[in-house]
PDB file of C-alpha atoms in Angstrom:
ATOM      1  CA  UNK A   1       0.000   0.000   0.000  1.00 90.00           C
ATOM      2  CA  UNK A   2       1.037   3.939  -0.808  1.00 95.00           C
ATOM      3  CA  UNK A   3       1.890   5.465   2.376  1.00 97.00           C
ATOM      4  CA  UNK A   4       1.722   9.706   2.882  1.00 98.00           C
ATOM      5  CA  UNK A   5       3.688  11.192   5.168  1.00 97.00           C
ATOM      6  CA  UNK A   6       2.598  14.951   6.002  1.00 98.00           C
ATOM      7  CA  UNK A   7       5.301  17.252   8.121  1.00 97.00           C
ATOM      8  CA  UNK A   8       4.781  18.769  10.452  1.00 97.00           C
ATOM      9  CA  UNK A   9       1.875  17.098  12.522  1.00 97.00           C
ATOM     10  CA  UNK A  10       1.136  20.725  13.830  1.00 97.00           C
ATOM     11  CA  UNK A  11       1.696  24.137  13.112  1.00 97.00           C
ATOM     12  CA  UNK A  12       0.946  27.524  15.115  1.00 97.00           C
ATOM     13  CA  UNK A  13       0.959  30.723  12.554  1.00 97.00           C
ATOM     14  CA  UNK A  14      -1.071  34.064  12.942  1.00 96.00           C
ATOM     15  CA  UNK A  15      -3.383  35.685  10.862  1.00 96.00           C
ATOM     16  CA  UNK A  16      -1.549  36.991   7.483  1.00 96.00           C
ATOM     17  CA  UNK A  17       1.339  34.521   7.498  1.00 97.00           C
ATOM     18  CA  UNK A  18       2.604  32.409   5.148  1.00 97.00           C
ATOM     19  CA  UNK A  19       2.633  28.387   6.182  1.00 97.00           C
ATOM     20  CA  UNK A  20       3.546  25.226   3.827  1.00 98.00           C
ATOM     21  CA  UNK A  21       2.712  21.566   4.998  1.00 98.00           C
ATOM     22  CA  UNK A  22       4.290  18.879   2.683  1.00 98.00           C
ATOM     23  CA  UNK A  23       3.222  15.387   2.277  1.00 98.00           C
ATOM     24  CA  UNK A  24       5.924  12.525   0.711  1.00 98.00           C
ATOM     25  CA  UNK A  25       4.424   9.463  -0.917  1.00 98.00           C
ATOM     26  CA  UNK A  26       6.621   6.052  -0.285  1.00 98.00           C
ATOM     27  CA  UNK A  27       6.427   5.578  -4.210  1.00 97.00           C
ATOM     28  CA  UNK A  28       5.541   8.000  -7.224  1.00 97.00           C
ATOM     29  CA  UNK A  29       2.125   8.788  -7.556  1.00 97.00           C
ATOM     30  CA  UNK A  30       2.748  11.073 -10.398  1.00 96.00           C
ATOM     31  CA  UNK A  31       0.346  14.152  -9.717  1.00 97.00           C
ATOM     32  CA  UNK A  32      -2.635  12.115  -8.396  1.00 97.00           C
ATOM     33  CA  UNK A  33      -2.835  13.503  -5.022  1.00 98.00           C
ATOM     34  CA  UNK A  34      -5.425  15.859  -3.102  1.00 98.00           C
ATOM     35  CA  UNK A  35      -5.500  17.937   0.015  1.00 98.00           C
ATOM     36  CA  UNK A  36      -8.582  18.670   1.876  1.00 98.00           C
ATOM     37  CA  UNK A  37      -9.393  20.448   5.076  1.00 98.00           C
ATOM     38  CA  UNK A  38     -11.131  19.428   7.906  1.00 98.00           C
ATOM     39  CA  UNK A  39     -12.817  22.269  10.647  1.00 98.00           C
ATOM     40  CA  UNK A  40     -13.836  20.349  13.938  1.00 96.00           C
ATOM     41  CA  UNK A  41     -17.198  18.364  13.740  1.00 96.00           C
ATOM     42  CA  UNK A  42     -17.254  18.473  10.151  1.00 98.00           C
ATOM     43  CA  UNK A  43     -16.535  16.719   7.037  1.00 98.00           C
ATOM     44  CA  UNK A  44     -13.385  17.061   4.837  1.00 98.00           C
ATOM     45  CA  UNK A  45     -13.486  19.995   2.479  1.00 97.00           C
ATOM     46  CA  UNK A  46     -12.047  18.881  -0.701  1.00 97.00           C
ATOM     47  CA  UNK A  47      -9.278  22.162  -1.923  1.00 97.00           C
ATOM     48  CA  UNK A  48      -7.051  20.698  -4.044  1.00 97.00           C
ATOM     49  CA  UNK A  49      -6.633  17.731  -6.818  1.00 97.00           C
ATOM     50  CA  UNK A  50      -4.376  16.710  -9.602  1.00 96.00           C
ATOM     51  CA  UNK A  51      -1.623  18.100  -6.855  1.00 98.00           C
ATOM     52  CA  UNK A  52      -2.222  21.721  -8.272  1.00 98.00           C
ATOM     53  CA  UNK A  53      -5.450  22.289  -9.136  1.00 96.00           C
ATOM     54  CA  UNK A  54      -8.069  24.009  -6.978  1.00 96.00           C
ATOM     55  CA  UNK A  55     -11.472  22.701  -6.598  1.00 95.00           C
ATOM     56  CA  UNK A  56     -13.941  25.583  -7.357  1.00 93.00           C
ATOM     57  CA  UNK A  57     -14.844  28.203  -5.115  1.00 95.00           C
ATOM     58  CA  UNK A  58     -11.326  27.192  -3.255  1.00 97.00           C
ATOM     59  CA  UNK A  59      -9.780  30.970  -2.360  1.00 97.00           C
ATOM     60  CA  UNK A  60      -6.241  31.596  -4.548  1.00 97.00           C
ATOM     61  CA  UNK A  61      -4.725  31.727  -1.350  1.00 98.00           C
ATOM     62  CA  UNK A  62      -4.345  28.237  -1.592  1.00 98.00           C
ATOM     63  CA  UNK A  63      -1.835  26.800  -3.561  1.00 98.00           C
ATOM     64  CA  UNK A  64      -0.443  23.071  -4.537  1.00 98.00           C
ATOM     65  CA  UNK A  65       2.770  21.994  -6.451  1.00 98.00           C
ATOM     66  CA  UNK A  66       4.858  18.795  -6.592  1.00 98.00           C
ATOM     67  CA  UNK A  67       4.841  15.198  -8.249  1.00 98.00           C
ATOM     68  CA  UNK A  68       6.174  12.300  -8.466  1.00 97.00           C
ATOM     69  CA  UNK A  69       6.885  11.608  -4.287  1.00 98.00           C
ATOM     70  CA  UNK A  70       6.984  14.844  -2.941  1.00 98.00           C
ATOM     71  CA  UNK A  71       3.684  17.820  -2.247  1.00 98.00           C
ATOM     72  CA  UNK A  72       3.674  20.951  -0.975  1.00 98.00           C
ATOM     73  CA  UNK A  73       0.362  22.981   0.480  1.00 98.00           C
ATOM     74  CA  UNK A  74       0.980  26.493   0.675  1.00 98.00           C
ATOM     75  CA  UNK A  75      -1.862  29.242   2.478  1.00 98.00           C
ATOM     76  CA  UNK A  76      -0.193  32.159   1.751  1.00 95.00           C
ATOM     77  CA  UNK A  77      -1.985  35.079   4.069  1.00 94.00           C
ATOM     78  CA  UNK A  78      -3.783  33.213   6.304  1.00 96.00           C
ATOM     79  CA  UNK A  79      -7.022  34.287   7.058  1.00 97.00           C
ATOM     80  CA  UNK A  80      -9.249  33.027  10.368  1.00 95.00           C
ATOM     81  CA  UNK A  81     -10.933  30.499   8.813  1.00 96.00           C
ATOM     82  CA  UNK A  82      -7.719  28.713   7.271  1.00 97.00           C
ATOM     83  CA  UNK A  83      -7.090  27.227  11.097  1.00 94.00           C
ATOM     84  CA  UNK A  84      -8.189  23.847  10.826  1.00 97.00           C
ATOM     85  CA  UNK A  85      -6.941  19.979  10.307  1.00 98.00           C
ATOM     86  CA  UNK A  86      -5.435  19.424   6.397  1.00 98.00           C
ATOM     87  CA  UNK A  87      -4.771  16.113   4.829  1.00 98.00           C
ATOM     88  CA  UNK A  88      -3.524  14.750   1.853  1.00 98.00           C
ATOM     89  CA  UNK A  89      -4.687  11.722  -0.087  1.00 98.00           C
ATOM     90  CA  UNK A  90      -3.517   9.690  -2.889  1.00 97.00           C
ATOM     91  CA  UNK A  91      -5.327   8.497  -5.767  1.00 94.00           C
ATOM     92  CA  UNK A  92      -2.774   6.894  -7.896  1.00 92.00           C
ATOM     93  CA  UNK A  93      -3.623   3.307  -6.685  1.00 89.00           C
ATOM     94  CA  UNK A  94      -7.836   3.943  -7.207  1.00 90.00           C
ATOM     95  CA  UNK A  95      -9.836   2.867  -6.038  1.00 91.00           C
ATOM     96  CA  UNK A  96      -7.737   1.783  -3.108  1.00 93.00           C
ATOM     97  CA  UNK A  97      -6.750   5.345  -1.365  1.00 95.00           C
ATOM     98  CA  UNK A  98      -4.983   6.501   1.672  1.00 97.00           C
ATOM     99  CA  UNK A  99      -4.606   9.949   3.550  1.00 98.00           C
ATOM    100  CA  UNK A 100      -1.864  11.143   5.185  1.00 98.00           C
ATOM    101  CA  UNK A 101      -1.944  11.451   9.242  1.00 98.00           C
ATOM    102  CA  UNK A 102      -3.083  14.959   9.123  1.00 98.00           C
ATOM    103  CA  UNK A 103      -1.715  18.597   9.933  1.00 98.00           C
ATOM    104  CA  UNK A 104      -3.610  20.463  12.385  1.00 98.00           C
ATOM    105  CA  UNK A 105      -2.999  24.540  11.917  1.00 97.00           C
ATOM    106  CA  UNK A 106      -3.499  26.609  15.159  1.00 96.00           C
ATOM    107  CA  UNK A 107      -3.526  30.576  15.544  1.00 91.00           C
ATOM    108  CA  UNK A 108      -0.380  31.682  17.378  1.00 89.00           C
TER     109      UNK A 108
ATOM    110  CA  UNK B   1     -25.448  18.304  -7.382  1.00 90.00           C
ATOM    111  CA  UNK B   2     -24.376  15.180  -5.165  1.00 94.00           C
ATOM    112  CA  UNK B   3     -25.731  14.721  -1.680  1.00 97.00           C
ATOM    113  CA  UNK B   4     -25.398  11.956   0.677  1.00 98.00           C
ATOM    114  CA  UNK B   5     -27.371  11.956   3.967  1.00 98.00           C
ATOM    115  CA  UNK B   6     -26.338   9.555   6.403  1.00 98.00           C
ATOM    116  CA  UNK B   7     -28.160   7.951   9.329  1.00 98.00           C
ATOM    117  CA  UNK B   8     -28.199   8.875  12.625  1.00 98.00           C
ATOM    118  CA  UNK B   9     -25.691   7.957  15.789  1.00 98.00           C
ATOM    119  CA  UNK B  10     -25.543   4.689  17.138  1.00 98.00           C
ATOM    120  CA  UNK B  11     -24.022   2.959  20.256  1.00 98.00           C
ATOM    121  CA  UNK B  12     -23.520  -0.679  20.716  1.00 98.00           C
ATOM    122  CA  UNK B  13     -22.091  -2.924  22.786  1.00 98.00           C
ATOM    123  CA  UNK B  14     -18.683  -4.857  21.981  1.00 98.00           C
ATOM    124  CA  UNK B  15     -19.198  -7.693  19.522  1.00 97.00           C
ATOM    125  CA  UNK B  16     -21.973  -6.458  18.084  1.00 98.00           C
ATOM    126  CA  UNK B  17     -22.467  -5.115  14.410  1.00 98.00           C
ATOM    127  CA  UNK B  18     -23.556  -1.771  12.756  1.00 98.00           C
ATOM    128  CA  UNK B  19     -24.946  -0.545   9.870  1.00 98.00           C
ATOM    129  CA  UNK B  20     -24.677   2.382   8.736  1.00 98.00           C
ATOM    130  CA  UNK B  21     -26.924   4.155   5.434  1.00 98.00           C
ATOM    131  CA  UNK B  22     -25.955   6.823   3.098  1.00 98.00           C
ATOM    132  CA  UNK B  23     -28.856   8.049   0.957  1.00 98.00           C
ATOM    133  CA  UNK B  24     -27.787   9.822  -2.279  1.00 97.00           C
ATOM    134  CA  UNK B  25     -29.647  12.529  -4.052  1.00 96.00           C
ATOM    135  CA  UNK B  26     -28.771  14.757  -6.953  1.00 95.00           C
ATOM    136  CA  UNK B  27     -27.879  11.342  -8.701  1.00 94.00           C
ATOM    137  CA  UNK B  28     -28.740   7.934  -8.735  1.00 94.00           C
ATOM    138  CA  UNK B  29     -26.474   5.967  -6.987  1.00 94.00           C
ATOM    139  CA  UNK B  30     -25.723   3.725  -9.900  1.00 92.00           C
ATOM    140  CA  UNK B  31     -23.787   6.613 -11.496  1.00 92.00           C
ATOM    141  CA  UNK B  32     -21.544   6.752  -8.016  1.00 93.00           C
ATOM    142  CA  UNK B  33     -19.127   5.087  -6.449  1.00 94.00           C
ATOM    143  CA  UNK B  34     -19.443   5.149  -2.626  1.00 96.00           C
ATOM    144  CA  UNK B  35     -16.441   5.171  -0.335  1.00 97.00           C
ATOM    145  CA  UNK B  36     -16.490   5.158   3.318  1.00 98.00           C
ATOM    146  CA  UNK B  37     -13.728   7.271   5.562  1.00 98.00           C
ATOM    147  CA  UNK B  38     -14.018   6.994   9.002  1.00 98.00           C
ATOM    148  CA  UNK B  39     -12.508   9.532  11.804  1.00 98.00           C
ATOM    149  CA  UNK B  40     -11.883   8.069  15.795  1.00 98.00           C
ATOM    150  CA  UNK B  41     -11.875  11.065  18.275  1.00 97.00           C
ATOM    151  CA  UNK B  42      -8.443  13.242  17.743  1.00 96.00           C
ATOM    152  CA  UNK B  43      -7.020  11.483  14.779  1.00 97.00           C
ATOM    153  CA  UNK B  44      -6.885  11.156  10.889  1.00 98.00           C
ATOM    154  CA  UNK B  45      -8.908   9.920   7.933  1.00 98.00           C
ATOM    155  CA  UNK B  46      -8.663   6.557   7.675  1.00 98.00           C
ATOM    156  CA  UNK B  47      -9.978   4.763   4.502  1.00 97.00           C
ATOM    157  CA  UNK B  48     -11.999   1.841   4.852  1.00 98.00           C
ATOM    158  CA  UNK B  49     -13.347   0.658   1.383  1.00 97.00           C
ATOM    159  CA  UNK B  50     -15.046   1.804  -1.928  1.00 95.00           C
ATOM    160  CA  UNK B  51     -17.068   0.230  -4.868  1.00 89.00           C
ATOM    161  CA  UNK B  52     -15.085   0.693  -7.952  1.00 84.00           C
ATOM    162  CA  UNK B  53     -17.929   0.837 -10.403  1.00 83.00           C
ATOM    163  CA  UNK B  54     -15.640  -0.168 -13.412  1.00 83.00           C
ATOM    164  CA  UNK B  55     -16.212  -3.386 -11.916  1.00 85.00           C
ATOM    165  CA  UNK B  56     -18.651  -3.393  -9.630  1.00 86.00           C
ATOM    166  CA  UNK B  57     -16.644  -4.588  -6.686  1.00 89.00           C
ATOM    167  CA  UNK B  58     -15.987  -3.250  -3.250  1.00 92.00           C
ATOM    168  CA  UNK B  59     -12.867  -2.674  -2.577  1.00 94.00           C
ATOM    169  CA  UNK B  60     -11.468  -3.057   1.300  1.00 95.00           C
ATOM    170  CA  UNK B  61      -8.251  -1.840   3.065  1.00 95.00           C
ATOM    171  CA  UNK B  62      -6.718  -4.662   4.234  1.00 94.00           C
ATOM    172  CA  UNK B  63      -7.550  -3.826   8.197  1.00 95.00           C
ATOM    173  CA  UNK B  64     -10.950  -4.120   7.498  1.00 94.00           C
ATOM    174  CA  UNK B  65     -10.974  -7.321   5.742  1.00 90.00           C
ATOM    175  CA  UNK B  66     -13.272  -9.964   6.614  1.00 93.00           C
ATOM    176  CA  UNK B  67     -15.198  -7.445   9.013  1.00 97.00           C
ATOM    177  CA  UNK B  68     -16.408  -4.820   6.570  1.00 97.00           C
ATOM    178  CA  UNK B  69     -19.516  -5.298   3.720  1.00 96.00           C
ATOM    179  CA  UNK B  70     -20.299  -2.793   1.825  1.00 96.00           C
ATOM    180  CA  UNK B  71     -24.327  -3.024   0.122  1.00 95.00           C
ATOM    181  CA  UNK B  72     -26.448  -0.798  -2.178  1.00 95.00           C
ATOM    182  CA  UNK B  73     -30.187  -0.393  -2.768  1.00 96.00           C
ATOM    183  CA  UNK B  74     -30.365   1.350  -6.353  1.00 95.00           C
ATOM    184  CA  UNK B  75     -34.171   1.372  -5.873  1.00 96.00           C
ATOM    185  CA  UNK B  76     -33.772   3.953  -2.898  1.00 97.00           C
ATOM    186  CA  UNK B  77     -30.482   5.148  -3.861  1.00 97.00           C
ATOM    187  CA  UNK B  78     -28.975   4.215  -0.562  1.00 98.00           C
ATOM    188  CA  UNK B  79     -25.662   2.704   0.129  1.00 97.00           C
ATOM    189  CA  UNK B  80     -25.135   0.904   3.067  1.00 98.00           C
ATOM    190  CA  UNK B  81     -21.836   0.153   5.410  1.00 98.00           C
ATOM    191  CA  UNK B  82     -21.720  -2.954   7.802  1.00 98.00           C
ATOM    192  CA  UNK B  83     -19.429  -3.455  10.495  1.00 98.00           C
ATOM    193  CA  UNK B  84     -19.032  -6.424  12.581  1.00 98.00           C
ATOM    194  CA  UNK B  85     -17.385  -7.682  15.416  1.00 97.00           C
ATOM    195  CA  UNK B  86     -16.944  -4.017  17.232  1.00 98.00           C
ATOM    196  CA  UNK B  87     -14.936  -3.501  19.103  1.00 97.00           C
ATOM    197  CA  UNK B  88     -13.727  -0.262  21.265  1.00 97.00           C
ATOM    198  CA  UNK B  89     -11.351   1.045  18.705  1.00 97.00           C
ATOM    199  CA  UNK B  90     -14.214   1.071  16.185  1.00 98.00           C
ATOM    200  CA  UNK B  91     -15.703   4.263  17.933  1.00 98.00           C
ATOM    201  CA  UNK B  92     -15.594   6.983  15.331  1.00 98.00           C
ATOM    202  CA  UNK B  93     -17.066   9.219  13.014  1.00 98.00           C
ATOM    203  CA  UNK B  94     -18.169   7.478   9.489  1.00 98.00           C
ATOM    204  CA  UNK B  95     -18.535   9.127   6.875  1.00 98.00           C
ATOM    205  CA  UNK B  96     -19.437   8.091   2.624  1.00 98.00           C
ATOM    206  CA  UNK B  97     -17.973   9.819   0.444  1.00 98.00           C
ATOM    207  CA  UNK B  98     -17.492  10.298  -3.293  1.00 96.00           C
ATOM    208  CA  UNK B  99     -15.840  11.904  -6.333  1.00 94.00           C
ATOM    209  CA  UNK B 100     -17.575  12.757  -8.512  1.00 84.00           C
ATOM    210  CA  UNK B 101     -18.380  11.220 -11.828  1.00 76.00           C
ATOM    211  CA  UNK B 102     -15.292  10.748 -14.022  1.00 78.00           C
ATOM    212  CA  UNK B 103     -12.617  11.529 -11.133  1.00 85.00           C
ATOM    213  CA  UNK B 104     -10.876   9.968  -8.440  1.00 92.00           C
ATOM    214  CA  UNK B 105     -11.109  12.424  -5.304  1.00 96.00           C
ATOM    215  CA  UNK B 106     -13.603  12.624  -2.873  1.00 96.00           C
ATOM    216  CA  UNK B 107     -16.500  16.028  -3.982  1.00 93.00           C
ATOM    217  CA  UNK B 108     -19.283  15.333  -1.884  1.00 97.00           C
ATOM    218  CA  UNK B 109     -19.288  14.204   1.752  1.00 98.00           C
ATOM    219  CA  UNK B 110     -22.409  12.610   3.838  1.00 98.00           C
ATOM    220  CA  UNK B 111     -22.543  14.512   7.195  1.00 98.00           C
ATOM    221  CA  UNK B 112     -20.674  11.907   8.868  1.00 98.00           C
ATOM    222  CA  UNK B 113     -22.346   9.058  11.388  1.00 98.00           C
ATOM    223  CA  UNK B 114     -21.177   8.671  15.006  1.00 98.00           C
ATOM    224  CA  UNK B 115     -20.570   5.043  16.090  1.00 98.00           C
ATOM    225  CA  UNK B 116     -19.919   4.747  19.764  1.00 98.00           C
ATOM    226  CA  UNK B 117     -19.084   1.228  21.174  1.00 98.00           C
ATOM    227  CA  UNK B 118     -18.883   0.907  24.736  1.00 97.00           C
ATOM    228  CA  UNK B 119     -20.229  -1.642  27.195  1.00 95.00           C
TER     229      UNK B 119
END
């Protein structure tokens, strides 16, 4: 099975920073991976796919880049409502997925 | 439009089994594939299984083997999540899930289902 491993776990910024979580696949998954966020007692929120691309109505801030083993989420200017739980997820092997453990984003 | 409404919390006892629904509207379910993500208290996504309509077959991660089945009801466009043997661990959030039609990643979200097992 593809394994994703998101650094860091956790991360404290403040309101108009810049932050960057990164996720590493144990084998190339080309650009088939996603990143969604996750605000407490809800469902996953899906932002980005094809590594880059942003799902509609997905603010610019947001940003994705990377293939093969390596992605990088970037919020550049983070507003309040960025602070929640993101995760990345692989799609190379569908329909047999997996999501990375998860990076929970405080405010500082 | 996709939405999936799930059924409501449940609590059982250790050893027993749940099922959990997920009724689709917007579509018919035939033209979905249904996966189902569940969530324990504090921690990640974990993936548990998916139909992959190309063939018609569910699809399990390899934890789940042997205790998961995964059912649908076209006629009420409801897909349906068993899970036996429960045990502690099992309490979480479930949720179904699915892309939608002609991708791979995961649109449209059911609410998510709580499944408490405690004795």
């Amino acid at each position: 099975d593809i394994q994703l491993t998101q650094s860091p776990s956790f991360l404290s910024a403040s309101v108009g920073d810049s932050v960057t979580i990164t996720c590493r696949a144990s084998q190339d998954i080309l650009r088939y991976l996603a990143w969604y966020q996750q605000k407490p007692g809800k469902a996953p929120n899906l932002l980005i796919y094809a590594a880059s691309t942003l799902q509609g109505g997905v603010p610019s801030r947001f940003s994705g880049s990377g293939s093969g083993t390596e992605f990088t989420l970037t919020i550049s200017s983070l507003q309040p409502e960025d602070f929640a739980s993101y995760y990345c997820q692989q799609v190379d092997s569908y329909p047999r997925v997996t999501f990375g453990q998860g990076t929970r984003l405080e405010i500082k | 439009q996709v939405q999936l409404e799930q059924s409501g919390a449940e609590v059982k006892k250790p050893g027993a089994s749940v099922k959990v629904s997920c009724k689709v509207s917007g579509y018919t379910l035939s033209e979905l594939s249904i996966h189902w993500v569940r969530q324990a208290p504090g921690k990640g996504l974990e993936w548990m299984g998916g139909l992959d309509r190309e063939d018609d077959e569910s699809i399990f991660a390899q934890k789940f083997q042997g205790r998961v089945t995964m059912t649908e009801d076209i006629a009420t466009d409801t897909a349906y999540m068993q899970l036996s043997s429960l045990r502690s661990e099992d309490t979480a959030v479930y949720y179904c899930t699915t892309p939608e039609t002609g991708t791979w990643y995961f649109d449209y979200w059911g609410q998510g289902t709580l499944v408490t097992v405690s004795s």
